Short mmCIF file of C-alpha atoms and ligand atoms in Angstrom, two decimals:
data_model
loop_
_atom_site.label_atom_id
_atom_site.label_comp_id
_atom_site.label_asym_id
_atom_site.label_seq_id
_atom_site.Cartn_x
_atom_site.Cartn_y
_atom_site.Cartn_z
CA MET A 1 0.00 0.00 0.00
CA ALA A 2 1.22 3.51 -0.77
CA GLU A 3 2.70 5.50 2.08
CA VAL A 4 1.46 8.83 3.39
CA LEU A 5 3.86 11.11 5.26
CA VAL A 6 2.47 12.69 8.41
CA TYR A 7 4.41 15.55 9.99
CA VAL A 8 4.42 15.15 13.77
CA ASP A 9 3.56 18.27 15.74
CA HIS A 10 4.90 17.92 19.26
CA ALA A 11 5.79 20.08 22.24
CA ASP A 12 9.09 18.88 23.71
CA GLY A 13 8.34 15.34 22.58
CA ALA A 14 4.65 15.29 23.67
CA VAL A 15 2.67 14.55 20.49
CA ARG A 16 -0.21 16.95 20.02
CA LYS A 17 -3.72 15.75 19.24
CA PRO A 18 -3.89 17.16 15.65
CA THR A 19 -1.13 14.71 14.67
CA LEU A 20 -3.26 11.77 15.85
CA GLU A 21 -6.13 13.18 13.78
CA LEU A 22 -3.83 13.32 10.74
CA LEU A 23 -2.81 9.69 11.26
CA THR A 24 -6.49 8.73 11.33
CA LEU A 25 -7.18 10.60 8.07
CA ALA A 26 -3.95 9.31 6.49
CA ARG A 27 -5.13 5.72 6.91
CA ARG A 28 -7.95 6.44 4.47
CA ILE A 29 -5.49 7.11 1.67
CA GLY A 30 -2.53 4.87 2.49
CA GLU A 31 -0.12 3.69 5.18
CA PRO A 32 0.88 6.48 7.55
CA VAL A 33 4.60 7.11 8.01
CA ALA A 34 5.21 9.67 10.75
CA VAL A 35 8.07 12.18 10.49
CA HIS A 36 9.29 13.19 13.95
CA LEU A 37 11.87 15.99 14.15
CA GLY A 38 13.74 16.84 17.34
CA ALA A 39 14.30 14.82 20.49
CA GLY A 40 11.88 12.12 21.63
CA ALA A 41 11.08 10.05 18.51
CA GLU A 42 11.54 6.80 20.46
CA ASN A 43 9.12 7.94 23.17
CA ALA A 44 6.58 9.29 20.68
CA ALA A 45 6.72 6.13 18.56
CA GLN A 46 4.46 4.16 20.86
CA LEU A 47 1.58 6.65 20.63
CA LEU A 48 2.15 7.19 16.90
CA GLY A 49 2.17 3.41 16.34
CA GLU A 50 -1.03 3.01 18.36
CA HIS A 51 -2.67 5.45 15.95
CA GLY A 52 -1.55 3.70 12.82
CA ALA A 53 2.00 4.84 12.01
CA VAL A 54 3.66 1.89 10.31
CA LYS A 55 6.99 3.57 10.90
CA VAL A 56 8.40 6.71 12.40
CA LEU A 57 11.18 8.53 10.55
CA GLY A 58 13.09 10.36 13.25
CA ALA A 59 15.78 13.01 12.98
CA ASP A 60 17.26 15.00 15.83
CA ALA A 61 19.58 17.97 15.35
CA PRO A 62 20.07 21.36 17.00
CA GLU A 63 19.04 22.97 13.70
CA PHE A 64 15.38 22.11 14.41
CA THR A 65 15.29 24.26 17.52
CA ASP A 66 17.98 26.86 16.83
CA TYR A 67 16.60 28.10 13.52
CA LEU A 68 13.22 28.94 12.00
CA VAL A 69 11.26 26.45 9.89
CA ALA A 70 13.65 25.86 6.96
CA PRO A 71 15.62 22.98 8.58
CA LYS A 72 12.33 21.19 9.18
CA VAL A 73 11.50 21.64 5.50
CA ASP A 74 14.91 20.11 4.64
CA ALA A 75 13.98 17.07 6.74
CA LEU A 76 10.48 16.69 5.37
CA GLU A 77 11.83 17.05 1.83
CA ALA A 78 14.42 14.31 2.55
CA ALA A 79 11.61 12.08 3.87
CA ALA A 80 9.41 12.78 0.84
CA ARG A 81 12.24 11.97 -1.56
CA ALA A 82 13.09 8.77 0.35
CA VAL A 83 9.52 7.48 0.61
CA SER A 84 7.76 8.79 -2.56
CA PRO A 85 4.47 9.13 -0.65
CA VAL A 86 0.99 9.58 -2.12
CA ALA A 87 0.60 12.69 0.03
CA VAL A 88 2.27 14.69 2.77
CA LEU A 89 -0.05 15.77 5.59
CA VAL A 90 0.82 18.63 7.94
CA PRO A 91 -1.28 20.16 10.74
CA SER A 92 -2.77 23.55 9.79
CA SER A 93 -0.94 25.59 12.40
CA ALA A 94 0.86 28.79 11.39
CA GLU A 95 4.15 26.89 11.43
CA GLY A 96 2.63 23.86 9.70
CA LYS A 97 1.32 25.98 6.84
CA GLU A 98 4.69 27.64 6.35
CA ILE A 99 6.46 24.28 6.30
CA ALA A 100 3.90 22.86 3.87
CA ALA A 101 4.13 25.82 1.49
CA ARG A 102 7.91 25.70 1.39
CA LEU A 103 7.88 21.93 0.92
CA ALA A 104 5.43 22.19 -1.97
CA VAL A 105 7.73 24.70 -3.72
CA ARG A 106 10.73 22.42 -3.20
CA LEU A 107 8.89 19.36 -4.53
CA GLY A 108 7.23 21.26 -7.39
CA SER A 109 3.90 20.10 -5.96
CA GLY A 110 0.44 21.51 -5.54
CA LEU A 111 -0.61 22.58 -2.05
CA ILE A 112 -3.99 22.48 -0.33
CA THR A 113 -4.31 24.33 2.98
CA ASP A 114 -6.90 24.12 5.76
CA ALA A 115 -8.55 20.90 4.62
CA VAL A 116 -11.33 19.66 6.92
CA ASP A 117 -11.65 16.20 5.43
CA LEU A 118 -9.78 13.79 3.18
CA GLU A 119 -10.92 10.90 1.06
CA PRO A 120 -9.26 8.62 -1.45
CA GLY A 121 -9.81 9.39 -5.13
CA ASP A 122 -8.97 7.63 -8.40
CA ASP A 123 -6.33 10.25 -9.22
CA GLY A 124 -5.10 10.99 -5.70
CA PRO A 125 -6.51 12.17 -2.39
CA VAL A 126 -9.45 14.56 -2.45
CA ALA A 127 -9.51 17.27 0.21
CA THR A 128 -12.57 19.12 1.49
CA GLN A 129 -12.20 22.77 2.46
CA SER A 130 -14.80 24.89 4.19
CA VAL A 131 -14.89 28.32 2.52
CA PHE A 132 -16.69 31.69 2.57
CA ALA A 133 -17.27 31.58 6.34
CA ALA A 134 -18.26 27.91 6.07
CA ALA A 135 -21.10 28.75 3.66
CA TYR A 136 -19.68 26.29 1.11
CA ASN A 137 -17.61 23.13 1.10
CA THR A 138 -15.25 22.63 -1.82
CA LYS A 139 -13.45 19.48 -2.87
CA SER A 140 -10.03 19.73 -4.47
CA ARG A 141 -7.28 17.50 -5.71
CA VAL A 142 -3.65 18.31 -6.38
CA THR A 143 -2.85 17.68 -10.03
CA ARG A 144 0.93 18.10 -9.96
CA GLY A 145 3.56 16.39 -7.85
CA VAL A 146 3.11 14.83 -4.42
CA PRO A 147 0.05 16.49 -2.84
CA VAL A 148 1.00 18.54 0.22
CA ILE A 149 -2.09 19.06 2.37
CA THR A 150 -2.53 20.91 5.65
CA VAL A 151 -5.47 19.77 7.76
CA LYS A 152 -7.28 21.86 10.37
CA PRO A 153 -7.34 20.60 13.97
CA ASN A 154 -10.48 18.70 15.01
CA SER A 155 -11.22 17.59 11.45
CA ALA A 156 -11.37 13.95 12.56
CA ALA A 157 -11.64 12.13 15.85
CA PRO A 158 -8.36 10.28 16.51
CA GLU A 159 -8.90 6.54 16.30
CA ALA A 160 -6.53 3.89 17.55
CA ALA A 161 -5.36 1.36 14.93
CA PRO A 162 -2.24 -0.37 16.22
CA ALA A 163 0.68 -0.58 13.78
CA ALA A 164 4.38 -1.26 14.17
CA GLY A 165 5.55 2.34 14.62
CA ALA A 166 9.19 1.28 14.40
CA VAL A 167 11.64 4.17 14.47
CA GLU A 168 14.04 4.58 11.54
CA GLU A 169 16.66 7.26 11.38
CA LEU A 170 16.10 9.92 8.75
CA SER A 171 19.28 11.37 7.39
CA VAL A 172 19.06 15.10 6.67
CA ALA A 173 21.55 17.43 4.98
CA PHE A 174 20.73 21.02 5.92
CA GLY A 175 20.97 23.55 3.12
CA GLU A 176 23.17 26.60 3.64
CA LYS A 177 20.19 28.94 3.28
CA SER A 178 18.17 26.97 5.84
CA THR A 179 20.32 28.20 8.70
CA GLY A 180 20.21 31.84 7.66
CA THR A 181 17.92 32.96 10.49
CA LYS A 182 18.85 31.94 14.00
CA VAL A 183 16.52 32.06 16.97
CA VAL A 184 18.31 34.21 19.54
CA SER A 185 15.88 34.04 22.45
CA ARG A 186 12.58 32.53 23.49
CA THR A 187 10.08 33.76 26.06
CA PRO A 188 7.63 31.04 27.05
CA ARG A 189 4.01 32.11 27.07
CA GLU A 190 2.61 32.25 30.58
CA SER A 191 0.60 29.10 31.03
CA THR A 192 -3.03 29.49 32.04
CA GLY A 193 -3.21 25.83 32.98
CA ARG A 194 -6.15 25.53 30.59
CA PRO A 195 -6.15 23.34 27.50
CA GLU A 196 -5.10 24.71 24.12
CA LEU A 197 -8.11 26.37 22.46
CA THR A 198 -8.06 24.36 19.24
CA GLU A 199 -7.59 21.05 21.04
CA ALA A 200 -9.96 21.50 23.99
CA ALA A 201 -12.95 19.19 24.40
CA ILE A 202 -14.94 22.07 25.93
CA VAL A 203 -14.70 25.76 25.01
CA VAL A 204 -16.35 28.60 26.91
CA SER A 205 -16.43 31.81 24.83
CA GLY A 206 -17.40 35.35 25.68
CA GLY A 207 -18.41 38.20 23.41
CA ARG A 208 -19.25 41.89 23.55
CA GLY A 209 -22.00 41.07 26.04
CA VAL A 210 -19.34 40.24 28.64
CA GLY A 211 -18.81 43.99 28.80
CA GLY A 212 -15.18 44.30 29.89
CA ALA A 213 -11.84 42.58 30.45
CA GLU A 214 -12.45 42.12 34.16
CA ASN A 215 -15.72 40.28 33.51
CA PHE A 216 -13.88 37.56 31.60
CA ALA A 217 -13.09 36.17 35.06
CA LEU A 218 -16.67 34.86 34.95
CA MET A 219 -15.95 32.93 31.75
CA GLU A 220 -12.68 31.66 33.20
CA GLY A 221 -14.46 30.53 36.36
CA LEU A 222 -16.95 28.49 34.33
CA ALA A 223 -14.16 27.15 32.11
CA ASP A 224 -12.15 25.99 35.11
CA THR A 225 -15.04 24.02 36.57
CA LEU A 226 -15.33 22.19 33.23
CA GLY A 227 -11.63 21.84 32.37
CA ALA A 228 -12.35 24.02 29.34
CA ALA A 229 -10.44 26.52 27.22
CA VAL A 230 -11.61 30.14 27.01
CA GLY A 231 -12.43 31.69 23.65
CA ALA A 232 -13.71 35.11 22.61
CA SER A 233 -15.49 36.82 19.74
CA ARG A 234 -13.66 39.33 17.63
CA ALA A 235 -15.62 42.15 19.21
CA ALA A 236 -14.30 41.15 22.64
CA VAL A 237 -10.78 40.70 21.36
CA ASP A 238 -10.75 43.98 19.41
CA ALA A 239 -11.93 45.75 22.55
CA GLY A 240 -8.78 44.47 24.25
CA TRP A 241 -10.69 42.35 26.76
CA TYR A 242 -9.02 39.09 25.85
CA PRO A 243 -5.92 38.09 23.84
CA HIS A 244 -6.15 37.87 20.06
CA SER A 245 -4.86 34.29 20.30
CA SER A 246 -8.24 33.40 21.85
CA GLN A 247 -10.38 34.70 18.97
CA VAL A 248 -12.72 32.12 17.52
CA GLY A 249 -13.97 32.57 13.97
CA GLN A 250 -13.17 33.17 10.35
CA THR A 251 -10.14 35.31 11.10
CA GLY A 252 -9.42 33.60 14.41
CA LYS A 253 -9.18 29.98 15.37
CA SER A 254 -11.44 27.14 14.31
CA VAL A 255 -12.64 24.99 17.14
CA SER A 256 -14.74 21.86 17.06
CA PRO A 257 -15.09 20.77 20.67
CA GLN A 258 -17.60 18.36 22.16
CA LEU A 259 -19.22 21.33 23.91
CA TYR A 260 -19.12 25.04 22.96
CA ILE A 261 -20.68 27.55 25.34
CA ALA A 262 -21.15 31.06 23.89
CA ALA A 263 -22.12 33.85 26.25
CA GLY A 264 -22.92 37.38 25.08
CA ILE A 265 -22.12 36.46 21.48
CA SER A 266 -24.67 37.36 18.78
CA GLY A 267 -23.63 34.62 16.32
CA ALA A 268 -22.32 36.60 13.34
CA ILE A 269 -21.48 34.44 10.34
CA GLN A 270 -17.76 35.11 10.83
CA HIS A 271 -17.95 33.81 14.40
CA ARG A 272 -19.97 30.78 13.36
CA ALA A 273 -17.33 29.91 10.78
CA GLY A 274 -14.98 29.01 13.59
CA MET A 275 -17.30 27.04 15.86
CA GLN A 276 -20.33 25.71 14.06
CA THR A 277 -18.94 22.19 13.77
CA SER A 278 -18.88 21.90 17.60
CA LYS A 279 -20.78 18.79 18.68
CA THR A 280 -23.07 20.50 21.21
CA ILE A 281 -23.60 24.25 21.22
CA VAL A 282 -25.05 26.18 24.15
CA ALA A 283 -25.70 29.93 24.03
CA VAL A 284 -26.55 32.44 26.71
CA ASN A 285 -27.90 35.70 25.32
CA LYS A 286 -30.39 38.19 26.66
CA ASP A 287 -31.83 38.81 23.19
CA SER A 288 -34.15 35.95 22.19
CA GLU A 289 -33.79 37.07 18.54
CA ALA A 290 -29.97 36.73 18.50
CA PRO A 291 -28.90 34.72 15.42
CA ILE A 292 -26.81 32.38 17.57
CA PHE A 293 -30.07 30.75 18.70
CA ASP A 294 -30.59 29.43 15.12
CA LEU A 295 -27.58 27.22 15.60
CA VAL A 296 -27.68 26.03 19.18
CA ASP A 297 -28.62 22.72 20.75
CA TYR A 298 -29.52 24.51 24.00
CA GLY A 299 -30.29 28.20 24.31
CA VAL A 300 -30.69 30.23 27.48
CA VAL A 301 -32.40 33.61 27.06
CA GLY A 302 -31.03 35.50 29.99
CA ASP A 303 -28.43 37.82 31.43
CA LEU A 304 -25.04 36.15 31.41
CA PHE A 305 -24.14 37.90 34.68
CA GLU A 306 -26.86 35.81 36.32
CA VAL A 307 -26.71 32.66 34.22
CA ILE A 308 -22.93 32.04 34.12
CA PRO A 309 -22.32 32.31 37.90
CA ALA A 310 -25.40 30.15 38.58
CA LEU A 311 -24.19 27.55 36.05
CA THR A 312 -20.70 27.58 37.55
CA GLU A 313 -22.05 27.07 41.06
CA GLU A 314 -24.37 24.28 39.94
CA ILE A 315 -21.55 22.44 38.17
CA LYS A 316 -19.32 22.82 41.22
CA ALA A 317 -22.10 21.51 43.48
CA ARG A 318 -22.74 18.48 41.24
CA LYS A 319 -19.04 17.69 41.08
CA GLY A 320 -19.03 17.70 44.87
C1 LIG B 1 -13.83 39.94 7.47
C2 LIG B 1 -14.39 39.76 8.85
C3 LIG B 1 -13.87 38.76 9.65
C4 LIG B 1 -14.39 38.57 10.94
N1 LIG B 1 -13.87 37.56 11.71
C5 LIG B 1 -14.43 37.31 12.91
C6 LIG B 1 -13.97 36.22 13.72
O1 LIG B 1 -13.02 35.52 13.39
N2 LIG B 1 -14.59 36.00 14.89
C7 LIG B 1 -15.64 36.77 15.34
O2 LIG B 1 -16.14 36.49 16.44
N3 LIG B 1 -16.06 37.81 14.61
C8 LIG B 1 -15.48 38.11 13.42
N4 LIG B 1 -15.91 39.18 12.71
C9 LIG B 1 -16.84 40.12 13.36
C10 LIG B 1 -18.28 39.70 13.32
O3 LIG B 1 -18.89 40.14 12.13
C11 LIG B 1 -19.05 40.29 14.53
O4 LIG B 1 -18.91 41.67 14.51
C12 LIG B 1 -18.57 39.78 15.89
O5 LIG B 1 -18.52 38.36 15.86
C13 LIG B 1 -19.54 40.24 16.94
O6 LIG B 1 -19.08 39.84 18.19
P1 LIG B 1 -20.13 39.62 19.38
O7 LIG B 1 -21.10 38.59 19.01
O8 LIG B 1 -19.31 39.42 20.61
O9 LIG B 1 -20.77 41.08 19.51
P2 LIG B 1 -22.24 41.56 19.13
O10 LIG B 1 -22.62 41.20 17.76
O11 LIG B 1 -22.30 43.00 19.52
O12 LIG B 1 -23.17 40.71 20.10
C14 LIG B 1 -23.19 40.84 21.48
C15 LIG B 1 -24.32 39.98 22.00
O13 LIG B 1 -24.30 39.98 23.41
C16 LIG B 1 -25.62 39.98 23.88
N5 LIG B 1 -25.58 40.52 25.24
C17 LIG B 1 -25.28 41.76 25.62
N6 LIG B 1 -25.28 41.85 26.98
C18 LIG B 1 -25.61 40.61 27.44
C19 LIG B 1 -25.79 40.08 28.73
N7 LIG B 1 -25.61 40.81 29.85
N8 LIG B 1 -26.14 38.77 28.83
C20 LIG B 1 -26.34 37.99 27.73
N9 LIG B 1 -26.18 38.47 26.47
C21 LIG B 1 -25.82 39.77 26.33
C22 LIG B 1 -26.37 40.85 22.90
O14 LIG B 1 -27.76 40.53 22.91
C23 LIG B 1 -25.69 40.48 21.59
O15 LIG B 1 -26.39 39.42 20.92
C24 LIG B 1 -15.42 39.40 11.43
C25 LIG B 1 -15.93 40.40 10.62
C26 LIG B 1 -15.44 40.59 9.34
C27 LIG B 1 -16.02 41.67 8.47
#
């Protein structure tokens, strides 16, 4: 069976969920071969194997951490030339998209970004993209070279499918130009202790109705009782009430959690574009005519300053 390269996104060796989703999608079009760059390939191999990686090509070198993305592109290119895969799949993060674009140029291939689904086709894999604020789905196929496809997080539920996952060393020669930009310092983001927005199973989001930065403590309080991430509408973010990295929507992040709770958010099409594939949607809004109610599984017409604290207390009480 033809092999599919899957780029492993990991944080200090801990494989992130979007990679497991890619392995699940990759199995539809071939045999997944994971490409793990940096330290920890041996440790990651077990999880990657459990999710279907027939092998793990591992390379570790200081270039992967000391420079920007180009050394990673060198490695992925080396893997693609060694394996001749039917496709290369990369998570749709900012870094993933840059790696994928550079790889496609190097391989002379077509590139599809932000796919939300993948299926096999007679002439190669067919990718679905959700476009125009999720008003349309399009299906596309790369017609030249090895298809390079980036896939949005939460596009598939990771499924276990045990495979060998044996680690093989990938030999990489770094190009001179790839080490042209060195990372000189790093400042870790202060951890909130909450899950990453795009990977969280539950997201609690606040909008203009929250009314101020200080009131986001309410949303955080509810999120913490549920083990959820906190999101925000663009209106809330543009007002400076919450960081831009928390914006959900067309020009923010796409989330697809099991549960999405929107409070004080009207449900503009651009916001929906980033959350409407959530499994269960709950909205709290004091306007019964708010468009968000067209989309919800459960709607509460009420003042969020009453509903959210009451909900938080009730959840705490039930958890004991
Ligand atoms: C090109 C483009 C891209 C965009 N991208 C995004 C994007 O990525 N994400 C995004 O979110 N938006 C995006 N927008 C903006 C979008 O069109 C809306 O303006 C925005 O989503 C509105 O945010 P909101 O729902 O928080 O505010 P509003 O539309 O002002 O809604 C606030 C809601 O809060 C309710 N409310 C007020 N007080 C309370 C209370 N005490 N209790 C309960 N409910 C209350 C009101 O009834 C109202 O429904 C984009 C716009 C454009 C043009």
